[in-house]
CSV table of C-alpha atoms in Angstrom, one decimal:
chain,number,residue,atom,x,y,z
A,961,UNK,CA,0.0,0.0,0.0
A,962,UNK,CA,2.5,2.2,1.0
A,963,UNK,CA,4.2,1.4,-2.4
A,964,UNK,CA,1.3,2.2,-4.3
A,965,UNK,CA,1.0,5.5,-2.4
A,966,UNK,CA,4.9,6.4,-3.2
A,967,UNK,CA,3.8,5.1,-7.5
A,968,UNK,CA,1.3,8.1,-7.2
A,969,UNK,CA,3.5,10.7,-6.2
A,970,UNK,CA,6.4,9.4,-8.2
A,971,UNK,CA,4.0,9.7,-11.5
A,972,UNK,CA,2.8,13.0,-10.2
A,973,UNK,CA,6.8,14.1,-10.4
A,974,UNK,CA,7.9,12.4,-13.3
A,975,UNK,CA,5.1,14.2,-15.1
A,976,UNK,CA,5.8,17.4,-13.9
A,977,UNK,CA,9.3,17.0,-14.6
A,978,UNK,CA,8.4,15.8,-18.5
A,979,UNK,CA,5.9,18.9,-18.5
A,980,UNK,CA,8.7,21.4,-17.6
A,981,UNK,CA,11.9,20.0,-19.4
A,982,UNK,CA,13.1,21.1,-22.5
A,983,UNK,CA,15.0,24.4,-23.1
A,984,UNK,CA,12.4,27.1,-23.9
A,985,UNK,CA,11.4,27.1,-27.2
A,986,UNK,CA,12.0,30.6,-28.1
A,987,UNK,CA,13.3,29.8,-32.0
A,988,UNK,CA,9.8,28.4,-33.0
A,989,UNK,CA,8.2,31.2,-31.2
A,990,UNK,CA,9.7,33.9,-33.0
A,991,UNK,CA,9.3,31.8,-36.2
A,992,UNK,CA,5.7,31.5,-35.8
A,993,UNK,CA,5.1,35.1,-34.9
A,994,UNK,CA,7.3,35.9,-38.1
A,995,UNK,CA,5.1,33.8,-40.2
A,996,UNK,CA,2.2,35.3,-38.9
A,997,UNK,CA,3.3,38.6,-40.0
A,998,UNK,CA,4.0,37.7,-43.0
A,999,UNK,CA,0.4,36.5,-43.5
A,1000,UNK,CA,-1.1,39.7,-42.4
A,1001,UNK,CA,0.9,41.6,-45.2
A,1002,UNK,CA,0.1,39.5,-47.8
A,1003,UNK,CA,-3.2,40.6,-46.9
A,1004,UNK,CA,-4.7,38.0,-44.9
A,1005,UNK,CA,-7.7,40.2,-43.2
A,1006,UNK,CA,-9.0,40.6,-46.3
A,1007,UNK,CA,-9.3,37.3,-47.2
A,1008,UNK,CA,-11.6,35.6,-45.0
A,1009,UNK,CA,-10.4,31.8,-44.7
A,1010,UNK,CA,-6.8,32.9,-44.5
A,1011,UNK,CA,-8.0,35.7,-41.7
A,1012,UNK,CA,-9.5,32.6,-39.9
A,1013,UNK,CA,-6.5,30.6,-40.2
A,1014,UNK,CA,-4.3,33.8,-38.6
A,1015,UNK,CA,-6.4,34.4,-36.2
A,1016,UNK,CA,-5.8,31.0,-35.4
A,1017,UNK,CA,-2.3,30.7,-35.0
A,1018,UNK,CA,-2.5,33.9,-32.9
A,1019,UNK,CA,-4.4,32.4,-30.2
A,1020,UNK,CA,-2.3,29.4,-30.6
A,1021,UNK,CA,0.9,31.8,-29.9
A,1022,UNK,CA,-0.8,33.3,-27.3
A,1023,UNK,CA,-1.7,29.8,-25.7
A,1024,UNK,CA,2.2,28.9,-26.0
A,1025,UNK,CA,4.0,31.8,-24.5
A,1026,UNK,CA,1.5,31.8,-21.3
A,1027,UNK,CA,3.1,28.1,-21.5
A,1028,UNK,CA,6.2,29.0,-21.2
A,1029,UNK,CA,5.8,31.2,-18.7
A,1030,UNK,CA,4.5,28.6,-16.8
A,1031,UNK,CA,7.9,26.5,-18.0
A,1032,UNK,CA,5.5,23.8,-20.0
A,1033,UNK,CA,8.0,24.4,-23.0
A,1034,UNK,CA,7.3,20.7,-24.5
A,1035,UNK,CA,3.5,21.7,-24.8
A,1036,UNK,CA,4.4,25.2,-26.0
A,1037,UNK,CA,6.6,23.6,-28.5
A,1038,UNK,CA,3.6,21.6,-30.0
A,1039,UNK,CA,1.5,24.8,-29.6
A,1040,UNK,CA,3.7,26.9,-31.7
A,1041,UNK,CA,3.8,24.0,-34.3
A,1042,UNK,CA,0.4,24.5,-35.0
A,1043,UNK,CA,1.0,27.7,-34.6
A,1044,UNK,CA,3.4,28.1,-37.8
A,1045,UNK,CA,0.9,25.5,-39.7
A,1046,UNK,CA,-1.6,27.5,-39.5
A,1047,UNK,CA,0.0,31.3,-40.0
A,1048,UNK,CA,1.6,29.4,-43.2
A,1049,UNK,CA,-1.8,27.9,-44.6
A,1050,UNK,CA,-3.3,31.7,-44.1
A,1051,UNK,CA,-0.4,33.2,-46.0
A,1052,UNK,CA,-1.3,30.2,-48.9
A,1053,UNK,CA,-4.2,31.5,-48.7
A,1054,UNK,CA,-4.2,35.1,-48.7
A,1055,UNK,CA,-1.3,34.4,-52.0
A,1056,UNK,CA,-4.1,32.5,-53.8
A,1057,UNK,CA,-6.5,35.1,-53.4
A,1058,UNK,CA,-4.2,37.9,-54.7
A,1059,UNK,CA,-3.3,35.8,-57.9
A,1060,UNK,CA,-7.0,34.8,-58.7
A,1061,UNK,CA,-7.6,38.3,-58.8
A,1062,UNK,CA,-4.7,39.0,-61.7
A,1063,UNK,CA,-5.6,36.0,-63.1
A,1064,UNK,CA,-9.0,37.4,-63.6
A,1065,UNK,CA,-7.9,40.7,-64.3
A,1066,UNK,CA,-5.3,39.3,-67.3
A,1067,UNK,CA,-8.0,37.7,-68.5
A,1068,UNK,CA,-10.5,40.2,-68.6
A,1069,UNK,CA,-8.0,42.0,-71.0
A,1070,UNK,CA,-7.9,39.1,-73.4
A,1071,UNK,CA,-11.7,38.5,-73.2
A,1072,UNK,CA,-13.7,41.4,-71.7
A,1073,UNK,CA,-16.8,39.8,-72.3
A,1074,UNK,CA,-17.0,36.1,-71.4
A,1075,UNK,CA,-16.7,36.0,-67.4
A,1076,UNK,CA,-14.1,33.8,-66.7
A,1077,UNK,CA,-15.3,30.6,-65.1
A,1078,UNK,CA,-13.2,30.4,-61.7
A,1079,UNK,CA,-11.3,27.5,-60.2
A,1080,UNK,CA,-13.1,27.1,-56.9
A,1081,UNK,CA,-10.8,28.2,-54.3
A,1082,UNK,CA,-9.7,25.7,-52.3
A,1083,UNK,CA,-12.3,25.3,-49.3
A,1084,UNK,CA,-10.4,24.5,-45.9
A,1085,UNK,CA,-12.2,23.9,-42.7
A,1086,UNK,CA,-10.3,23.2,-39.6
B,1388,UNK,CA,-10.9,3.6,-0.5
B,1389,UNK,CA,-10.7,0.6,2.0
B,1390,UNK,CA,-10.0,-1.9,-0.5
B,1391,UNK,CA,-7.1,0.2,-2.4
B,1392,UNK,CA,-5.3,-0.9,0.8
B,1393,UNK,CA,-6.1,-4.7,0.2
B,1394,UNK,CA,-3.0,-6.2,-1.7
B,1395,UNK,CA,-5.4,-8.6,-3.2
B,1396,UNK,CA,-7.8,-6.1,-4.6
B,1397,UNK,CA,-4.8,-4.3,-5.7
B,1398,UNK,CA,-3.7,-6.9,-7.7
B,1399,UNK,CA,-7.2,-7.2,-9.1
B,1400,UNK,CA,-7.6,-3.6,-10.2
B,1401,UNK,CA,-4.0,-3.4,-11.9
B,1402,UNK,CA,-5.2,-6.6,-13.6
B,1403,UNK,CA,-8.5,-4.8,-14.6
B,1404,UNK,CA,-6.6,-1.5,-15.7
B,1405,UNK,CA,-4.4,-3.8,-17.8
B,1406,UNK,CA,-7.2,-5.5,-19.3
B,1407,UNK,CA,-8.6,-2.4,-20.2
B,1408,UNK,CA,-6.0,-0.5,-21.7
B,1409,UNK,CA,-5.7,-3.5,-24.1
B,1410,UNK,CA,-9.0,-2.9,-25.1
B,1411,UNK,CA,-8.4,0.9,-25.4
B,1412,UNK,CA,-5.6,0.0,-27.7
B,1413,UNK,CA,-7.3,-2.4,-30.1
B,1414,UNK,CA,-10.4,-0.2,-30.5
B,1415,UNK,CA,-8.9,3.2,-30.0
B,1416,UNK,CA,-10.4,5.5,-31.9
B,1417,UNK,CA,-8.2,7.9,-34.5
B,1418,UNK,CA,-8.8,11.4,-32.8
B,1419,UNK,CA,-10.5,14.3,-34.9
B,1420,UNK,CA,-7.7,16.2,-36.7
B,1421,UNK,CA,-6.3,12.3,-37.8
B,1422,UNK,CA,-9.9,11.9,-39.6
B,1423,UNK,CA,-9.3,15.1,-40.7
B,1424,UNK,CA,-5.6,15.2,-41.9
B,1425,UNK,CA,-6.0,11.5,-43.6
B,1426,UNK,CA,-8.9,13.0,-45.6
B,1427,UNK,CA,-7.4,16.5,-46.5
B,1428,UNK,CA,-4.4,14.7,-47.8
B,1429,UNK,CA,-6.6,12.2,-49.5
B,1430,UNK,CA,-8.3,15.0,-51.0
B,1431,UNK,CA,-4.9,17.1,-52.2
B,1432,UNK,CA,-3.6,14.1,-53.6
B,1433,UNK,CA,-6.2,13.7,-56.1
B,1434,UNK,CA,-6.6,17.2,-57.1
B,1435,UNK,CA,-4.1,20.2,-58.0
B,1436,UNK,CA,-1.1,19.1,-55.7
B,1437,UNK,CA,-0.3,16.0,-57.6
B,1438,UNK,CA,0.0,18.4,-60.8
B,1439,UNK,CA,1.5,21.4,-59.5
B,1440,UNK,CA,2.9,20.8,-56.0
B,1441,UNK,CA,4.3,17.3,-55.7
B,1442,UNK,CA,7.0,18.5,-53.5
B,1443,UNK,CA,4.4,20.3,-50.9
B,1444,UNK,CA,2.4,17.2,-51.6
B,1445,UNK,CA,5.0,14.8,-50.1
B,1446,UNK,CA,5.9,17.6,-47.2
B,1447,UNK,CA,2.3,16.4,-46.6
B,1448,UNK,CA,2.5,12.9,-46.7
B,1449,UNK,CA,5.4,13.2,-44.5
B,1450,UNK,CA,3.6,15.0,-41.5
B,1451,UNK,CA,0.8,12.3,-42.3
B,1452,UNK,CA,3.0,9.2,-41.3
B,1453,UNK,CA,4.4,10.8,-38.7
B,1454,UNK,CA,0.7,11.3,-36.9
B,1455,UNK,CA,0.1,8.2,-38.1
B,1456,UNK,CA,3.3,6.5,-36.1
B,1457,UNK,CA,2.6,8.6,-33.0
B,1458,UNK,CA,-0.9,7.3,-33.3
B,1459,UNK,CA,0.0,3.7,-33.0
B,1460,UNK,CA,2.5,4.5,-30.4
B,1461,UNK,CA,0.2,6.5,-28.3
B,1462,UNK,CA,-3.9,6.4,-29.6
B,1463,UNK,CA,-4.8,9.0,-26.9
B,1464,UNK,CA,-1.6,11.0,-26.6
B,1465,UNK,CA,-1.8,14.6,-27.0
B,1466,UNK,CA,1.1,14.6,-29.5
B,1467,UNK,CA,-0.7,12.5,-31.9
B,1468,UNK,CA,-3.2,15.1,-32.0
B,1469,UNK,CA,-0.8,18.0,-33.1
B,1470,UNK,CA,1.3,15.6,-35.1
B,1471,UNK,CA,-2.3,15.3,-37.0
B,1472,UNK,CA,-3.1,18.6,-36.6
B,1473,UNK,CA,-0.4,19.9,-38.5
B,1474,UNK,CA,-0.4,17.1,-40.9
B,1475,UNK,CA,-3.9,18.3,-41.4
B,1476,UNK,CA,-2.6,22.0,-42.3
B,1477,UNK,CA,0.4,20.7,-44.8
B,1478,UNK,CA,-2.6,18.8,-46.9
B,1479,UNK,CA,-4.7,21.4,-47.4
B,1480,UNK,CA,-1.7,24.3,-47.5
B,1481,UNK,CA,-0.2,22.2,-50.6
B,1482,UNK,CA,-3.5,21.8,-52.1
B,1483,UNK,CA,-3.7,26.1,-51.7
B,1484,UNK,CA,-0.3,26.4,-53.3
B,1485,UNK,CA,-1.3,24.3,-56.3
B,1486,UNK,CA,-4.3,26.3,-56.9
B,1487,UNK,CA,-2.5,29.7,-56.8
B,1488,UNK,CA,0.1,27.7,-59.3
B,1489,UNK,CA,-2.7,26.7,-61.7
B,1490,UNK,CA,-4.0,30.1,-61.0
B,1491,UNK,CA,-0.4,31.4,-62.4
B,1492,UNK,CA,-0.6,29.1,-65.1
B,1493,UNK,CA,-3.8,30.4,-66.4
B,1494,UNK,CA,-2.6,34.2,-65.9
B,1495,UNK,CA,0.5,33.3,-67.9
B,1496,UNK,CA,-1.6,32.0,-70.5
B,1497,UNK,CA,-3.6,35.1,-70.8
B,1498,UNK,CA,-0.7,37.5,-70.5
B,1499,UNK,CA,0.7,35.8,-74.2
B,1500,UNK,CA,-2.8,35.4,-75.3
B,1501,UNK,CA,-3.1,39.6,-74.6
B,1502,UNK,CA,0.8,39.5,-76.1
B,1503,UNK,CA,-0.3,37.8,-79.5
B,1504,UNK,CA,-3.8,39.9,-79.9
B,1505,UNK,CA,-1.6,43.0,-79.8
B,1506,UNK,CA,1.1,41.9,-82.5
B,1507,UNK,CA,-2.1,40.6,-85.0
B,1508,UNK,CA,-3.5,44.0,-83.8
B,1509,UNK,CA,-0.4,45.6,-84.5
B,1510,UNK,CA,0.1,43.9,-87.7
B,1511,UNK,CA,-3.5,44.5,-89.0
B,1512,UNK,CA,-2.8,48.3,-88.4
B,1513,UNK,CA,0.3,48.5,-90.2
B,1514,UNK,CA,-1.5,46.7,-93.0
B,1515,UNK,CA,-4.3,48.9,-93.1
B,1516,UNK,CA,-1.4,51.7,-92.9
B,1517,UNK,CA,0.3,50.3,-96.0
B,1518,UNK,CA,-3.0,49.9,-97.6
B,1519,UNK,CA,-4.6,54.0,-97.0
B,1520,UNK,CA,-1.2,54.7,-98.1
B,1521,UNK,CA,-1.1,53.1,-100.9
B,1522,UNK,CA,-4.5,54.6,-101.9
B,1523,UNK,CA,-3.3,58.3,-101.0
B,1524,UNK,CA,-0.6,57.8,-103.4
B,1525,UNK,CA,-2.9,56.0,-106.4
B,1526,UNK,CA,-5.4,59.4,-105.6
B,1527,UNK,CA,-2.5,61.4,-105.7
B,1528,UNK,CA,-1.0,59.8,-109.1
B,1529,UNK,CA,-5.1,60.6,-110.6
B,1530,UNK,CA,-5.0,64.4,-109.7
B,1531,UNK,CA,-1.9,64.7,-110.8
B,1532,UNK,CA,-2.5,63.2,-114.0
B,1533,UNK,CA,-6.0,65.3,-114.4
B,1534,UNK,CA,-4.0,68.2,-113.2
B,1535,UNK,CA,-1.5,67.5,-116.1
B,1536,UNK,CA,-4.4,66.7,-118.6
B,1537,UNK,CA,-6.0,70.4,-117.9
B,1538,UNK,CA,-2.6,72.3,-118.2
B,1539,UNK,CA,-2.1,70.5,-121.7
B,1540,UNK,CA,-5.0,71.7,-122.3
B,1541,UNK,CA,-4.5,75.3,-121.4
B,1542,UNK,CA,-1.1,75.4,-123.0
B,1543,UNK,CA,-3.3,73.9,-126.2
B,1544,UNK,CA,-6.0,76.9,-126.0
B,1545,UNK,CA,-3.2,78.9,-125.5
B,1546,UNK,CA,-2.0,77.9,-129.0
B,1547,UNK,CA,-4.6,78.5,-130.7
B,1548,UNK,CA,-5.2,81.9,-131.4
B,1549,UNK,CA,-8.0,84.0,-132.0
B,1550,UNK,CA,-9.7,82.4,-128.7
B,1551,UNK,CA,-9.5,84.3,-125.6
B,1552,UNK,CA,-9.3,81.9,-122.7
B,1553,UNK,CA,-10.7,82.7,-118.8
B,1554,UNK,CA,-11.3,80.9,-115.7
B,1555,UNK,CA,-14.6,81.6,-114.2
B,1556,UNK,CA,-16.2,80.1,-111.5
B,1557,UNK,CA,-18.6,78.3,-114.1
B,1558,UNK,CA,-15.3,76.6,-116.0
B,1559,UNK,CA,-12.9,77.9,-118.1
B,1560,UNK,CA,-14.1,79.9,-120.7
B,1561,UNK,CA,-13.1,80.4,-124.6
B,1562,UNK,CA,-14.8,83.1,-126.0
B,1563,UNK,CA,-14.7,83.2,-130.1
B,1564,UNK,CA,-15.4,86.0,-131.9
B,1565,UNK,CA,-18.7,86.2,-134.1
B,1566,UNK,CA,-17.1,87.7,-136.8
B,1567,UNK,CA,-14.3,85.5,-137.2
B,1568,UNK,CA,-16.6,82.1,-136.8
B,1569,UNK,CA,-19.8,83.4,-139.1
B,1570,UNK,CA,-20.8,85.5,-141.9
B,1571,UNK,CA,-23.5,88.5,-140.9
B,1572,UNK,CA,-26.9,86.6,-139.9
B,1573,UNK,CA,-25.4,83.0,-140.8
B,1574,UNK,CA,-24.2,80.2,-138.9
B,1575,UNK,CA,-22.0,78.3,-141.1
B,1576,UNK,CA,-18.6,78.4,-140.3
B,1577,UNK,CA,-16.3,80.6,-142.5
B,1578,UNK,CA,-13.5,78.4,-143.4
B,1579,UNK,CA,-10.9,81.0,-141.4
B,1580,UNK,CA,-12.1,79.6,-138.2
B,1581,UNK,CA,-12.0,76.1,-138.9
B,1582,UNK,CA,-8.3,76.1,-137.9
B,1583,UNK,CA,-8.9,77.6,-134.9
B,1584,UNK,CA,-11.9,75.3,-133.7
B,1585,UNK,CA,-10.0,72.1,-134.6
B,1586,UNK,CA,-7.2,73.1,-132.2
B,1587,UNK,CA,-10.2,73.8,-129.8
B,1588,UNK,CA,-11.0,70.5,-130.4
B,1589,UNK,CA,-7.6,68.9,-129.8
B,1590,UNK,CA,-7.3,70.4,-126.7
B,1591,UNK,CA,-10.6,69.5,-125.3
B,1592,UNK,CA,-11.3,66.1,-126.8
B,1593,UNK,CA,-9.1,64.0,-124.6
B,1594,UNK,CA,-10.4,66.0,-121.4
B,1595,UNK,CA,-12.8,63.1,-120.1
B,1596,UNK,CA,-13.3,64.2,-117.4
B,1597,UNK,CA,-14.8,67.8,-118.3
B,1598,UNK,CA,-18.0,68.4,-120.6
B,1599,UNK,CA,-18.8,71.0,-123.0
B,1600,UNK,CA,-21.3,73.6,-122.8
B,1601,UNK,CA,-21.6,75.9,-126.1
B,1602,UNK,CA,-23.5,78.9,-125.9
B,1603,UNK,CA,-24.3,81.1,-129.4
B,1604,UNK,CA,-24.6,85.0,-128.6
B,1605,UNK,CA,-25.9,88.0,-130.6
B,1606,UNK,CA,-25.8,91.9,-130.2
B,1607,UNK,CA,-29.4,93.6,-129.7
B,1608,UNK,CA,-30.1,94.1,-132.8
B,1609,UNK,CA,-33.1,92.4,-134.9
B,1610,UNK,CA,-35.8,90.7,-133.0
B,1611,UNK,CA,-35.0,88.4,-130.0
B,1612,UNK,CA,-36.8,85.2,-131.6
B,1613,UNK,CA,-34.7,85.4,-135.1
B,1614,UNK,CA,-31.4,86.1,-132.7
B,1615,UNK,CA,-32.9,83.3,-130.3
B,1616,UNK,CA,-32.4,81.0,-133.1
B,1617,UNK,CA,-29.6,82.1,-134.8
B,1618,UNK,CA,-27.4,82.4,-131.6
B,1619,UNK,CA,-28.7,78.6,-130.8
B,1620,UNK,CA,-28.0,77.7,-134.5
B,1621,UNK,CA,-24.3,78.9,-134.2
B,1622,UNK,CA,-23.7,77.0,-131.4
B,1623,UNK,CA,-24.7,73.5,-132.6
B,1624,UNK,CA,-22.7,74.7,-135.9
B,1625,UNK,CA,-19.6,75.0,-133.1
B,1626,UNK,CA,-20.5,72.1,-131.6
B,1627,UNK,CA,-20.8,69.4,-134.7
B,1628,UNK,CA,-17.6,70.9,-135.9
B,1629,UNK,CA,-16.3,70.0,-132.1
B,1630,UNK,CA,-17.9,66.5,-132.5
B,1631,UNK,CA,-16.6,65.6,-135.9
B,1632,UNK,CA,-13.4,66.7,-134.8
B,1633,UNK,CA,-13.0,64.0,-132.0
B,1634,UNK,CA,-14.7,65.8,-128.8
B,1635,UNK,CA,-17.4,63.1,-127.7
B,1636,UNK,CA,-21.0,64.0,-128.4
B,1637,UNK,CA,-22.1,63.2,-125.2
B,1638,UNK,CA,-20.3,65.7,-123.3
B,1639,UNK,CA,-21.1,68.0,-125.7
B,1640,UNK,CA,-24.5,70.3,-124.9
B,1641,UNK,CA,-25.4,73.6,-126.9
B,1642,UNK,CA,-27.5,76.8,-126.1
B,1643,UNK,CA,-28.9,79.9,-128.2
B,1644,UNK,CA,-28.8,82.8,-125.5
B,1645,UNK,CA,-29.6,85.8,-128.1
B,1646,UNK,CA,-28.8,89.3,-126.3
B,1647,UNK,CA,-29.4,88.0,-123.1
B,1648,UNK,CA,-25.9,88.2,-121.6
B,1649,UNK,CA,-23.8,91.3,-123.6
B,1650,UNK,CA,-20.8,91.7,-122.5
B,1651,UNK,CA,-20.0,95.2,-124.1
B,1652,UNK,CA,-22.4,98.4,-124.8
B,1653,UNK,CA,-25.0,97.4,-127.4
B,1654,UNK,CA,-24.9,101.4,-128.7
B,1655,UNK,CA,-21.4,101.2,-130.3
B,1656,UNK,CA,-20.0,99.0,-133.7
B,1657,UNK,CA,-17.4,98.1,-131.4
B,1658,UNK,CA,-19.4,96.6,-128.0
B,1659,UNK,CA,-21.9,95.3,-130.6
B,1660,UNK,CA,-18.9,93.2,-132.3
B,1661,UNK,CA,-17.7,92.1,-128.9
B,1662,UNK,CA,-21.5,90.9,-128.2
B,1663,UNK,CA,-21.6,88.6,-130.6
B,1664,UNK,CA,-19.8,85.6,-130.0
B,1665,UNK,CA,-19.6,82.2,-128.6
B,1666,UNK,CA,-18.2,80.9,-125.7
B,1667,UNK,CA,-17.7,77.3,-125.1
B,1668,UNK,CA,-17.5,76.4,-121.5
B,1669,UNK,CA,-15.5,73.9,-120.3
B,1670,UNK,CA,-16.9,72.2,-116.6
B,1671,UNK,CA,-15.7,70.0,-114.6
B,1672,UNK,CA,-18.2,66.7,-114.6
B,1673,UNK,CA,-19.8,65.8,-111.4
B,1674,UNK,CA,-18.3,63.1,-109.8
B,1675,UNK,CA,-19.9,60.0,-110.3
């Protein structure tokens, strides 16, 4: 019983310890926040999936540096992976949108009158 | 809580636990964003990616296994799920890059499309060019010719003498003496003036573009009817010598104007002689 008793608490540490170790990851951080960025200036808000998939990846950043704070850098680590995933799908997206538009605009030029028929844009739910 | 501290039931329940993450195992059930990610790379490897993003395509497939190896290691773990998760982002972010490629591929298409229409455009302009050109100078090559045609002419009239030449706003004008063409009150030609006419005649007859209008006039003496018809009779006199002397009838038209239109003082021998006369008018034909 007593050796039960001493299992609980030495899970209990073990996990705390695999929680907290791990050097702080501050290089994913700061690449996630930079892809983020990057998103927005391709124009992201304007396009409203990729403005979903940034808004995202913010609360994801968020999420991650209260982690670290809290020294859970192996979960922050994850966190920020998703992070960059999604910051990089919303600057995909926010790139497609901007070349549909001069794709139509190029071909407007060549054919004023026929509308061209558009390839659907890629539909991405979470 | 009692029986925790049974060794027995200890035993039992570690047994039980055991027995039940087996289960857990066997039938564990893919999480959420696994589904997901299996059919979001599913669904980019059958559309654009394969075409134009093979390499983000495999990036894909490559996050995929390795959700799907932390998935058999550990069903429930949370790593699995962000293995998947991001797996899940790689499909459909390859599947986005495609499209803007194919998107690229169609705007490069239009872009040479736009490229060729303006060289045809371009071409078809310089064509017309060369063509309007070409016209200008053929127009230009006719006036000049008629504008050579009319000075031969002139410099003909000019020849001949006895015929004083004009330009009027009505067409250039030979006026002939009446006393040099007819004898008093007739209207056949005296033989003196025959030389004259037929250099009239040269001049005018190749002029095919002009027409002929002859017009017979007396002084004001004698009755209006008899000059009437004499003045008309000396004109078609003019004119059949004209005719039989090359200029084509059908440009040819005559008219007997009498005293209508003196040109000098009826009163004196002099004005009279000036009034009678013929003038033949050369006009320019309408254009067809």
């Amino acid at each position: 019983m007593k050796i039960a008793n001493m299992g609980v608490v030495a899970g209990i540490g073990l996990l705390a310890v695999a929680c907290a170790s791990g050097p702080e990851p501050t290089e994913r951080l700061s690449s996630a926040q930079a892809s983020i960025r990057a998103a927005k200036e391709v124009g992201a808000a304007n396009v409203p999936q990729a403005q979903l998939h940034a808004q995202l990846a913010e609360e994801q950043v968020t999420q991650a540096t209260k982690l670290i704070e809290d020294g859970e850098n192996e979960r922050a680590e994850f966190l920020l992976r998703r992070a960059s995933a999604d910051a990089e799908l919303a600057l995909a997206l926010a790139r497609e949108a901007t070349q549909a538009k001069q794709t139509q605009a190029a071909e407007a030029i060549v054919n004023p009158q026929a509308g061209a028929p558009s390839p659907s844009l890629q539909a991405t739910n979470q | 809580m009692k029986f925790i501290f049974d060794t027995n039931l200890v035993g039992k329940g570690l047994l039980a636990a055991a027995a039940f993450s087996m289960v857990a195992c066997a039938t564990a059930q893919p999480p959420k964003e696994l589904v997901d990610a299996r059919e979001a790379y599913e669904k980019s490897e059958h559309g654009k990616a394969r075409e134009y993003n093979p390499a983000a395509l495999h990036d894909a497939k490559s996050a995929l296994d390795k959700a799907e190896a932390s998935f058999e290691e550990d069903p429930e773990s949370e790593n699995t799920r962000d293995e998947a998760y991001v797996a899940l982002r790689q499909a459909q972010r390859a599947e986005v890059e495609a499209s803007t490629l194919a998107w690229q591929a169609r705007a490069e298409k239009a872009k040479s499309e736009a490229t060729q229409a303006q060289a045809k455009a371009m071409e078809r302009a310089q064509t017309d060019l060369a063509s309007a050109r070409k016209q200008l100078e053929t127009e230009k090559a006719a006036r000049e010719a008629a504008e050579a045609k009319a000075k031969d002419m002139l410099a003909k009239l000019a020849a001949a003498n006895a015929a004083a030449v004009k330009e009027e706003p009505r067409g250039t004008v030979i006026t002939l003496a009446g006393g040099v063409l007819f004898a008093s009150n007739k209207s056949q030609l005296l033989p003196g003036a025959q030389t004259s006419l037929a250099q009239i005649a040269e001049a005018i007859k190749s002029q095919d573009d002009k027409k002929v209008l002859i017009e017979g006039h007396t002084d004001s003496r004698g009755s209006d009817a008899t000059n009437q018809a004499l003045s008309k009779a000396r004109a078609d006199s003019v004119a059949s010598f004209l005719i039989s002397n090359g200029v084509p009838q059908d440009r040819v038209t005559t008219a007997g104007l009498g005293p209508s239109r003196p040109v000098a003082d009826n009163a004196t021998p002099e004005g009279r002689a000036n009034n009678r006369r013929v003038e033949i008018v050369i006009q320019q034909l309408e254009a067809k």
